[in-house]
CSV table of C-alpha atoms in Angstrom, one decimal:
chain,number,residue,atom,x,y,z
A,1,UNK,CA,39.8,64.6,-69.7
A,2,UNK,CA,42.8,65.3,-72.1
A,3,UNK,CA,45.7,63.5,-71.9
A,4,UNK,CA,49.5,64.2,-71.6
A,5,UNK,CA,51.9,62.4,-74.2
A,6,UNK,CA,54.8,62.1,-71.9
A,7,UNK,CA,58.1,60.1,-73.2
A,8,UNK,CA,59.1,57.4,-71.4
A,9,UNK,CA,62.1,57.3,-69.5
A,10,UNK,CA,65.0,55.1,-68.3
A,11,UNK,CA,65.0,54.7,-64.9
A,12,UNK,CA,68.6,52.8,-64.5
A,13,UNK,CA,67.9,52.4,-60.2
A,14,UNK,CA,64.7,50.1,-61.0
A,15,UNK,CA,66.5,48.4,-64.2
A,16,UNK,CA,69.5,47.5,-61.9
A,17,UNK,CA,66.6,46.0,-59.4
A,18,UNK,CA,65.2,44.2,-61.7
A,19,UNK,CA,68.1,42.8,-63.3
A,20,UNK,CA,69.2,41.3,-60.1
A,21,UNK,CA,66.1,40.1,-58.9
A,22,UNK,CA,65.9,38.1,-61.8
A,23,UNK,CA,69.0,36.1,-61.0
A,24,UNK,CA,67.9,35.8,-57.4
A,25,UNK,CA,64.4,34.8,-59.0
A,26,UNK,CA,66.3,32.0,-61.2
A,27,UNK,CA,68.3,31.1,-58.5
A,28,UNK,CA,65.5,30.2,-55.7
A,29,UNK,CA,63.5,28.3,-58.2
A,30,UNK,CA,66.0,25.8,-59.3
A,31,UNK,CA,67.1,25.6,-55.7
A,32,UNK,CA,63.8,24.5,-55.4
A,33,UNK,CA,63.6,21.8,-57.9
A,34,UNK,CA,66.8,20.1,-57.8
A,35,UNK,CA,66.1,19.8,-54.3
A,36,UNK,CA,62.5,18.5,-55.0
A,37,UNK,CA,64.0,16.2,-57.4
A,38,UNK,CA,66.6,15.0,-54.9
A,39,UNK,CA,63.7,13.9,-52.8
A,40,UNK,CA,61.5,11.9,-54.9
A,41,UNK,CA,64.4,10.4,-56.7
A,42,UNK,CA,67.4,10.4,-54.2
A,43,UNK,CA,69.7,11.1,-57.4
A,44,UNK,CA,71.1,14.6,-58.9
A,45,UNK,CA,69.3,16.5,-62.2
A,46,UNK,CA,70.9,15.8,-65.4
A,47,UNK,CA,72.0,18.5,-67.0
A,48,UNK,CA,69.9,18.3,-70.1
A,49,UNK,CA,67.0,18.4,-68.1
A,50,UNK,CA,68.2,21.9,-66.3
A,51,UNK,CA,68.8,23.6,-69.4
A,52,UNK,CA,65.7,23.6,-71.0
A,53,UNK,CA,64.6,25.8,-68.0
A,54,UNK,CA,65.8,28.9,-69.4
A,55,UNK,CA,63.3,31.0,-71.0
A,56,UNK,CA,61.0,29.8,-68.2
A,57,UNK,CA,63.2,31.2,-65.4
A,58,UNK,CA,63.9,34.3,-67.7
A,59,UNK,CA,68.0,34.0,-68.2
A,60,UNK,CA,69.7,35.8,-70.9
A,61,UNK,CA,72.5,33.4,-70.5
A,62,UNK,CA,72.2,29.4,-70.6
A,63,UNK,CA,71.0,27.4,-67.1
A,64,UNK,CA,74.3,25.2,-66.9
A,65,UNK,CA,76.4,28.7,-67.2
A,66,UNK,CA,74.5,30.2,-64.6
A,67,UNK,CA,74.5,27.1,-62.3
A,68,UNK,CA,78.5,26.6,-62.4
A,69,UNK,CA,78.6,30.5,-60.9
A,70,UNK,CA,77.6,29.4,-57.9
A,71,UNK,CA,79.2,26.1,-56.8
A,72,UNK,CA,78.7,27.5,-53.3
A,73,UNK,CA,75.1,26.3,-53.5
A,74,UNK,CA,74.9,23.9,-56.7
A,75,UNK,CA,77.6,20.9,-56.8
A,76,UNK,CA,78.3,19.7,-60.3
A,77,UNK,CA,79.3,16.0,-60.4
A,78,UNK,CA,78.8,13.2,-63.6
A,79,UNK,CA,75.7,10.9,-63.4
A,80,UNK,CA,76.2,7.6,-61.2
A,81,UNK,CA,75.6,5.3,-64.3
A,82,UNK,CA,76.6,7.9,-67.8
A,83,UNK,CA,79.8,9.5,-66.4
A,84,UNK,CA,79.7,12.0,-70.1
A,85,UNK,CA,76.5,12.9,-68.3
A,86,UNK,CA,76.4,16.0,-66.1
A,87,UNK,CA,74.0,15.9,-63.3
A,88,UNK,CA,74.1,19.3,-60.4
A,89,UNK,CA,73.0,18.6,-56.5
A,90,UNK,CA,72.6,21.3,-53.7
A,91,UNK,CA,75.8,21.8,-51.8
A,92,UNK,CA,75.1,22.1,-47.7
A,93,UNK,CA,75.1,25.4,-47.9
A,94,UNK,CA,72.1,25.0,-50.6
A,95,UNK,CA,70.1,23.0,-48.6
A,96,UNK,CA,69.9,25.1,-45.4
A,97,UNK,CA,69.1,28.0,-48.1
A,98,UNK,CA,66.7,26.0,-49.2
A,99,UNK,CA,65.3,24.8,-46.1
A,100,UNK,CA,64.7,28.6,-44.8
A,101,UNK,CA,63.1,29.8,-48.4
A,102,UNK,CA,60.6,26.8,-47.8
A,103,UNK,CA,59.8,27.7,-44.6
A,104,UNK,CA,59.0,31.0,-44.8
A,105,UNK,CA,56.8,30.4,-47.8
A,106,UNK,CA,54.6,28.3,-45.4
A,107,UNK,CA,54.5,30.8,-42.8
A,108,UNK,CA,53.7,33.6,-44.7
A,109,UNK,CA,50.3,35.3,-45.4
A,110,UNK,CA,50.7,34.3,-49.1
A,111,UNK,CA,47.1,32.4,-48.9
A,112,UNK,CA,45.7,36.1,-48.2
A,113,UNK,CA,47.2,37.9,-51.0
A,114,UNK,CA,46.3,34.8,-52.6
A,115,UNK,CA,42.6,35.6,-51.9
A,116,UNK,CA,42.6,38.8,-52.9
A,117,UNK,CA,44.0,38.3,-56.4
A,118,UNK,CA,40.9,36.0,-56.7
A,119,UNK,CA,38.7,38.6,-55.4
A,120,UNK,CA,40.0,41.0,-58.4
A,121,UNK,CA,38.2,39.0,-61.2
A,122,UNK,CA,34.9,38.9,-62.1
A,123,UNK,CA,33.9,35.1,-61.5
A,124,UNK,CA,36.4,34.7,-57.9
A,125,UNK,CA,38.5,32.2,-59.9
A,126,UNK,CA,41.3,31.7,-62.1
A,127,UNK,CA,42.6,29.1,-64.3
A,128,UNK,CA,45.8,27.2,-62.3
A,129,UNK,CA,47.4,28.0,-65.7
A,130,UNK,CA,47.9,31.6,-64.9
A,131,UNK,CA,48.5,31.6,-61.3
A,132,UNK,CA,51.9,29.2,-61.4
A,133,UNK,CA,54.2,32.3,-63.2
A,134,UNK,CA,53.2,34.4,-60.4
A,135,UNK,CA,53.8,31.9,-57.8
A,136,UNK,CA,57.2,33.5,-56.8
A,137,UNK,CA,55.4,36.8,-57.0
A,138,UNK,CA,53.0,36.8,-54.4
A,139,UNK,CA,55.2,33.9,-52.3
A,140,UNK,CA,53.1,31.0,-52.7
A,141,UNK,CA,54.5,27.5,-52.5
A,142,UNK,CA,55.1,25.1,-55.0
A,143,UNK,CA,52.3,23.0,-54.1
A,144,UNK,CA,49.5,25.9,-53.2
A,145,UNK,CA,47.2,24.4,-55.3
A,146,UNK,CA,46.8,21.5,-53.3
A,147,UNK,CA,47.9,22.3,-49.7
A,148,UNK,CA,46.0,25.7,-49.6
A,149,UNK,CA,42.6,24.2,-50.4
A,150,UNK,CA,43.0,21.4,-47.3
A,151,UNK,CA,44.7,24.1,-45.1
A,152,UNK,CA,41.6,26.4,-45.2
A,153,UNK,CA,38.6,24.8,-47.0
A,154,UNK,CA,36.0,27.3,-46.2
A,155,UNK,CA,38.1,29.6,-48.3
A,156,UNK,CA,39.4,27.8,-51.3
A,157,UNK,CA,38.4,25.0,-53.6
A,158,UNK,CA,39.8,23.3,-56.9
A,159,UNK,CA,37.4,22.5,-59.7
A,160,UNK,CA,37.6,21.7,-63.4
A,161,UNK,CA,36.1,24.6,-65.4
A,162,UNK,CA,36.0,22.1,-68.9
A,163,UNK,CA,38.1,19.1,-69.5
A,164,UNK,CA,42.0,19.8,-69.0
A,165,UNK,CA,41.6,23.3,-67.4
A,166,UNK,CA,41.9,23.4,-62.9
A,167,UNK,CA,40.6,26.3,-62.1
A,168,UNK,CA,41.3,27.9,-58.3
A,169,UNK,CA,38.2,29.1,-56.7
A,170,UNK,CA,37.1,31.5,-53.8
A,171,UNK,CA,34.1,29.6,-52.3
A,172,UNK,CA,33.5,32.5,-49.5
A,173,UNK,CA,33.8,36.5,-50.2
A,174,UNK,CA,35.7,37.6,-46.9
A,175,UNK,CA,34.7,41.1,-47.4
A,176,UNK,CA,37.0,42.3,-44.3
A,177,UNK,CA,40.3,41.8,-47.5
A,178,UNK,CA,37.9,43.9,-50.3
A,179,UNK,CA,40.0,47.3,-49.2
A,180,UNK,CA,42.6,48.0,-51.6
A,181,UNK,CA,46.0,48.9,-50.6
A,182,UNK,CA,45.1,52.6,-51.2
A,183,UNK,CA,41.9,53.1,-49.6
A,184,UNK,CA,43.9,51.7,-46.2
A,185,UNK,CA,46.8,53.6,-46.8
A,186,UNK,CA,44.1,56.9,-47.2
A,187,UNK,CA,42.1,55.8,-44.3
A,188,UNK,CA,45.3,56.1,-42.0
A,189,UNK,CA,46.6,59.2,-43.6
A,190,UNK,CA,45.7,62.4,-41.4
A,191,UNK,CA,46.3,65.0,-44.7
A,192,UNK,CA,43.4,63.7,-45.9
A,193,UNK,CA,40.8,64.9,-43.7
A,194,UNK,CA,39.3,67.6,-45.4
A,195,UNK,CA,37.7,65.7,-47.9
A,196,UNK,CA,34.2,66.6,-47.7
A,197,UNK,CA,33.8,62.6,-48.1
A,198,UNK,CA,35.5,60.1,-46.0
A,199,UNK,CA,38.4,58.1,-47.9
A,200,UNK,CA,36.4,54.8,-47.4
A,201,UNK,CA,33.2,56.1,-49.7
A,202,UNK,CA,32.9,55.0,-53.3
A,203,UNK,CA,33.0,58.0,-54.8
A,204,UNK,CA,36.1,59.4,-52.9
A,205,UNK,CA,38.6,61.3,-55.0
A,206,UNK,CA,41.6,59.3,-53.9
A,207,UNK,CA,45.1,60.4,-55.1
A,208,UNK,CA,47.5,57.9,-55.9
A,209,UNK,CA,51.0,58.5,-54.9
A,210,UNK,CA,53.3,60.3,-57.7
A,211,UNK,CA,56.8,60.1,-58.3
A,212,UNK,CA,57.2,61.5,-62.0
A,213,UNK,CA,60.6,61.2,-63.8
A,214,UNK,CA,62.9,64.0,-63.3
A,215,UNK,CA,61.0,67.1,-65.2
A,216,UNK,CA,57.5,65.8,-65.9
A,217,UNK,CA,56.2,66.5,-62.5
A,218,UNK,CA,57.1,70.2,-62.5
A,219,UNK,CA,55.2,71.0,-66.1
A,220,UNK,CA,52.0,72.6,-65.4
A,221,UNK,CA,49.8,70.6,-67.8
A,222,UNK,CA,51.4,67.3,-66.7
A,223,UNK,CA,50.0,68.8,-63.3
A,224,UNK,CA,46.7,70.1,-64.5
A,225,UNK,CA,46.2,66.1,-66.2
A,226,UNK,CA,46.8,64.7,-62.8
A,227,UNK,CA,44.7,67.2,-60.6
A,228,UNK,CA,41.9,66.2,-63.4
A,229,UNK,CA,42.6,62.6,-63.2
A,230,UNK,CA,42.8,62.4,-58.9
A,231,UNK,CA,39.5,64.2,-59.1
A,232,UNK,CA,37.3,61.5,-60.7
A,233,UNK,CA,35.5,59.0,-58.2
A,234,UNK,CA,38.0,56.3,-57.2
A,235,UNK,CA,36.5,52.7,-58.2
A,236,UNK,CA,38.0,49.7,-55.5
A,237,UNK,CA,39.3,47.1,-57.4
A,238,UNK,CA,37.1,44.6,-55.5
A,239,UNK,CA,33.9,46.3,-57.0
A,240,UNK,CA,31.9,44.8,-59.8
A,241,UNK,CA,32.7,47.4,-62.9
A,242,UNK,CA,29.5,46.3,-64.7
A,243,UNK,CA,27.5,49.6,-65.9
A,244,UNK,CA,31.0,51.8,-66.4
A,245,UNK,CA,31.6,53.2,-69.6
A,246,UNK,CA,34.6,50.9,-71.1
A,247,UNK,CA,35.9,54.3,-73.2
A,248,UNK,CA,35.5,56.4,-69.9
A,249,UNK,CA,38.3,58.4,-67.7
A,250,UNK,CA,36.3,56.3,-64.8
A,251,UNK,CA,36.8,53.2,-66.5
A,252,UNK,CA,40.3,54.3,-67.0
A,253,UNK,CA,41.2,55.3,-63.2
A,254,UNK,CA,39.4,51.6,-62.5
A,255,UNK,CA,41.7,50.0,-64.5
A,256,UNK,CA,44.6,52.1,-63.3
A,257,UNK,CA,43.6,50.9,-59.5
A,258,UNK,CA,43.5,47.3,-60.6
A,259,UNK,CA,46.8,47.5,-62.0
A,260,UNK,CA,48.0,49.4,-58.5
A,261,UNK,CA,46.4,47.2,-56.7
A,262,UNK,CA,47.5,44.0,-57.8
A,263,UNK,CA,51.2,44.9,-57.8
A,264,UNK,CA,50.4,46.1,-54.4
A,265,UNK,CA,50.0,42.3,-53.7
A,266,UNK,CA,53.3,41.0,-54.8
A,267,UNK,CA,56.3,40.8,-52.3
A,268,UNK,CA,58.5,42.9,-54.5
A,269,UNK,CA,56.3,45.3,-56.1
A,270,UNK,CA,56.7,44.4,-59.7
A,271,UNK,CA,55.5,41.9,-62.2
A,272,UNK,CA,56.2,40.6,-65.7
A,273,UNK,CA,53.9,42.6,-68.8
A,274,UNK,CA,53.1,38.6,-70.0
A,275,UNK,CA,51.7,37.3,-66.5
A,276,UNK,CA,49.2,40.8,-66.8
A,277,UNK,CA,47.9,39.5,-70.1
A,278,UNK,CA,46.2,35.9,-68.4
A,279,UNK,CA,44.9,37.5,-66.3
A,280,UNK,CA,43.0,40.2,-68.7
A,281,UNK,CA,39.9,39.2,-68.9
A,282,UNK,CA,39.1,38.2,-65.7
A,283,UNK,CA,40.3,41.7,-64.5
A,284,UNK,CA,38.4,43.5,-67.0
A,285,UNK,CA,41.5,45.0,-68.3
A,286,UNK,CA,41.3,46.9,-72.0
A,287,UNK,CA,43.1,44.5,-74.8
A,288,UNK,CA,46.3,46.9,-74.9
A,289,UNK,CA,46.6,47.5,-71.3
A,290,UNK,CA,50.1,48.5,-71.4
A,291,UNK,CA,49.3,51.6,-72.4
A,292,UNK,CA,48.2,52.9,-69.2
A,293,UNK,CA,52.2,52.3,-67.6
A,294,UNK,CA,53.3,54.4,-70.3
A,295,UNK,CA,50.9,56.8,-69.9
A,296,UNK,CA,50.8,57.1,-66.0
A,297,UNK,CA,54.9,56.9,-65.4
A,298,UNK,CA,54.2,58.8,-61.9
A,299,UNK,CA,52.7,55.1,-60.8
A,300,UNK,CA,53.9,52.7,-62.8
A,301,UNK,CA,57.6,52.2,-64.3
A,302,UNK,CA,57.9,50.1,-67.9
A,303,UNK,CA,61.1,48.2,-68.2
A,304,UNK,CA,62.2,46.5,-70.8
A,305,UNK,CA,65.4,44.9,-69.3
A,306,UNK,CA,66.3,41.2,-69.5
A,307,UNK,CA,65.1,41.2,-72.9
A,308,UNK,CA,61.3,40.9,-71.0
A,309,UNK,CA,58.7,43.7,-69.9
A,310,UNK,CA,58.5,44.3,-66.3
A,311,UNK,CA,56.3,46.3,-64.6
A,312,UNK,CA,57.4,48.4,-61.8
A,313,UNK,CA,55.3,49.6,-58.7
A,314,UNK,CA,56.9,53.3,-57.9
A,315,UNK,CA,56.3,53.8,-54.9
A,316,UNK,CA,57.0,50.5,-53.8
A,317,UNK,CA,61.0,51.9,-54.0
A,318,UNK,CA,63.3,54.4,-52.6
A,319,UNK,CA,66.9,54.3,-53.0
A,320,UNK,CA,66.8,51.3,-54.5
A,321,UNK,CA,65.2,49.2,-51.5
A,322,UNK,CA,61.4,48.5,-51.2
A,323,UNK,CA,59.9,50.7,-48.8
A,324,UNK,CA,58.1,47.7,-47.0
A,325,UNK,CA,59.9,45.1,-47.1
A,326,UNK,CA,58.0,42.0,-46.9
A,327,UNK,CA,60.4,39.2,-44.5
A,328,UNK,CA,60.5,36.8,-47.3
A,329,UNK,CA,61.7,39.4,-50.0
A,330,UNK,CA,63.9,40.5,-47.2
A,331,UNK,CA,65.2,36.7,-47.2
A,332,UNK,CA,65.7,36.6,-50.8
A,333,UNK,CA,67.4,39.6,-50.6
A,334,UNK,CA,70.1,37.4,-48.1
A,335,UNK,CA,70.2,34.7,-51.2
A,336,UNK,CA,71.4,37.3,-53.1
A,337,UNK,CA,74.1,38.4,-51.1
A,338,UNK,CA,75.0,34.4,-51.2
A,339,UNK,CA,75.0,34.3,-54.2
A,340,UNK,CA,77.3,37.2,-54.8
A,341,UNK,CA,79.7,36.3,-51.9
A,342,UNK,CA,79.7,33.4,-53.9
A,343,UNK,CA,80.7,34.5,-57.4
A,344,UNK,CA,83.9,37.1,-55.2
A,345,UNK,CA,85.2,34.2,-52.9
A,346,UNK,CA,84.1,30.6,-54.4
A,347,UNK,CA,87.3,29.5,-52.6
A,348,UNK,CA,87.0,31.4,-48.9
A,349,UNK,CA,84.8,29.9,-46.3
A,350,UNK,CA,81.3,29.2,-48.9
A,351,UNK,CA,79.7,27.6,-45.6
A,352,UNK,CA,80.5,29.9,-43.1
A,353,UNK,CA,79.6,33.3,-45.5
A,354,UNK,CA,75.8,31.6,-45.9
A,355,UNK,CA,75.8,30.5,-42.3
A,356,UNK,CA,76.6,34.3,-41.6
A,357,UNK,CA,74.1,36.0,-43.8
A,358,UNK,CA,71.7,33.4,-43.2
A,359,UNK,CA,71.6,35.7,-39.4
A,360,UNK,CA,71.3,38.6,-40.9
A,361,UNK,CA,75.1,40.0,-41.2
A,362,UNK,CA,74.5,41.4,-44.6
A,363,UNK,CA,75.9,44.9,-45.1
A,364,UNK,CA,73.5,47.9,-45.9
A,365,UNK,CA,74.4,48.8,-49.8
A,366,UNK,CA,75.0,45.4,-50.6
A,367,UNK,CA,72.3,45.0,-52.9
A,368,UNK,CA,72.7,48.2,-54.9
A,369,UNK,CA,76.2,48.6,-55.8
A,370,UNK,CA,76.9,51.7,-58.4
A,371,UNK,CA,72.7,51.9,-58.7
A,372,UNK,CA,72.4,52.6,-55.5
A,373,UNK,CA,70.3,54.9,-55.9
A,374,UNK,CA,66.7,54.8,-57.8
A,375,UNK,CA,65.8,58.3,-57.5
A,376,UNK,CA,68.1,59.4,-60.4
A,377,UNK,CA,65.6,60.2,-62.7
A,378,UNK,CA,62.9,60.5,-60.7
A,379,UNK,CA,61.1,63.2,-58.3
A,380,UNK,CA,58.1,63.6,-56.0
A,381,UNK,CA,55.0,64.9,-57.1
A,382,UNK,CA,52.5,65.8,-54.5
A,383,UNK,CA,48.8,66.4,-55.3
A,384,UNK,CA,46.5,68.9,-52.8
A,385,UNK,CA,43.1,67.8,-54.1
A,386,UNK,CA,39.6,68.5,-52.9
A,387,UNK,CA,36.5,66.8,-53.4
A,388,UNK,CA,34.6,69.1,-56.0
A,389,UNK,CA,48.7,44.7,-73.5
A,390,UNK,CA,52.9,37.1,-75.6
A,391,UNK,CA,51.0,38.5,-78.7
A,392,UNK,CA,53.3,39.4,-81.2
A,393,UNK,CA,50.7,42.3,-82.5
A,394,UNK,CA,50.1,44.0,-79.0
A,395,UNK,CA,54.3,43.8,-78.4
A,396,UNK,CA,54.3,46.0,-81.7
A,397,UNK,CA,51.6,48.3,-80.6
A,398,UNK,CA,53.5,48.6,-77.3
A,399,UNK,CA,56.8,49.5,-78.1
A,400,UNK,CA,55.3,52.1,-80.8
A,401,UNK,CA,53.4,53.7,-77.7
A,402,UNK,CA,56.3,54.1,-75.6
């Protein structure tokens, strides 16, 4: 199959997303340890000990800066016994935020998407280690790694792999949860019927859905690529990979619906390059596995904003908004706004603006200002078909690539 060299380009709808996600990102989690903190110790967070937090919760700007834009939901006050000593408390408002992000955590069906990300590699278990950065990804709580093994034991179980290393397990293979996102989404499409075989085969020529930046889609070897490329057998995710040529277009679409697939897990579609890289191995993925975003831009989108690589699900978005909402992204989406209200009137009725957003008076286009719109750059790009890479080396491969 020969490839296309396309040049990557800016999308400015998806950068805008991910900028302010990341806020709303940094903002939920230290919610969620000052107030953690406030209930084993009854006593605020020093200061000191927030501002270490930074690369961690990915800010370009220092912790205690961040916190003191939102006194609406963080209270800055000096320490009971050192008054030099800034300490930061949830506000009221804060804690009911709080309160709501916790419970729908619980509720939601994190401990499914959960399973299915342990499904995805080889031995149906993964390191604790690489599973907390993506805890906020796929909506777990803070404390899955205990509470989820007692809530449903015949699924999950902690063990130690070698000394110092917890390791998550799947003790039973609920084969009912081994259909990707795109053999469902296929299997309830009517357009693609004429197959000659049935979506839900092994060897069905799936197509997954394109939405090329503005230009690519219409050139006719970009299109002659793709037709090539949707032709070859589709591999689920959840199958065992062992006998496919590693150097082979099938091993290449396999990889490209383990990628799909596990961003179709997350709540808002898109994931940090560095949590990818943990999780390598155990996915099978090629050592320089960033190369397939850049070279598939009709799936995947490659950001580089917030001085970090993100990885963006495509058709997860349109217009700025995810297409499926999940509630608790939908939720976040209401911190935000919070937050916002927050930085515009810090001295006009803080309470009453959460207690409003908090059931659901939030205006449409609040979350995408001047980017409201993500299709800028980008256009869709429909198949017919018929059956018939925190190494310091990779980064530097990476960038050259795109």
């Amino acid at each position: 199959m020969k490839k296309v060299r396309l040049k990557w380009v800016k999308n400015r709808g998806l950068d805008h997303i991910i900028d302010r996600d990341t806020d709303t990102k940094a903002c939920c989690l230290l919610l969620e340890y000052i107030g953690r903190h406030a209930t084993q110790t009854s006593s605020p967070v020093p200061a000191r000990t927030l501002s270490q937090f930074q690369k961690n919760l990915g800010l370009t700007i220092p912790v205690l800066r961040f916190l003191r834009r939102y006194p609406n939901l963080f209270l800055e006050s000096p320490h009971p016994r050192y008054p030099s000593l800034q300490c930061f408390s949830l506000s009221d408002p804060g804690s009911l935020v709080l309160s709501r992000l916790s419970s729908a955590a619980a509720s939601s069906d994190s401990h499914l998407r959960l399973a299915r990300l342990l499904m995805l590699s080889q031995s149906r278990s993964l390191p604790l280690s690489a599973l907390f950065p993506l805890r906020f990804d796929l909506g777990l709580p803070h404390d899955f790694s205990s509470t989820f093994p007692s809530l449903h034991p015949n699924l999950f179980s902690v063990s130690r792999r070698e000394p110092g290393v917890a390791v998550l397990s799947l003790k039973d293979y609920p084969a009912d949860l081994a259909i990707s996102s795109l053999q469902r989404r296929h299997l309830e499409s009517p357009s693609y019927r004429d197959l000659k075989k049935p979506p839900s085969s092994l060897g069905a020529p799936l197509a997954f859905p394109m939405r090329f930046p503005r230009g690519y889609g219409s050139m006719n070897k970009v299109k002659a690529w793709m037709d090539e490329f949707h032709q070859l057998p589709y591999i689920s995710p959840y199958a065992d990979p062992t006998g496919i040529d590693p150097e082979s277009d099938l091993m290449e679409k396999r990889v490209v619906g383990v990628l799909h697939e596990l961003l179709s897990l997350t709540v808002h579609k898109k994931i940090k390059r560095n949590y990818i890289r943990k999780l390598r191995e155990e996915f099978v993925l090629p050592h320089k596995f960033t190369r397939i975003f850049t070279r598939y831009p009709g799936i995947f989108y490659y950001s580089l904003k917030c001085k970090t690589s993100t990885v963006v699900l495509r058709e997860g978005y349109e217009r700025g908004k995810l297409v499926e909402p999940h509630p608790l992204a939908t939720l976040r989406d209401k911190v935000n706004y919070v937050m916002r209200t927050g930085v515009l009137y810090r001295d006009k009725g803080l309470t009453k603006l959460v207690l409003d957003v908090d059931t659901g008076h939030t205006p449409d286009d609040y979350d995408c200002g001047d980017h409201d719109d993500d299709d800028d750059d980008v256009e869709n790009f429909i198949l017919d078909i018929s059956d018939g890479e925190e190494d310091e080396e990779e980064d530097g491969d990476d960038d050259e690539e795109t």
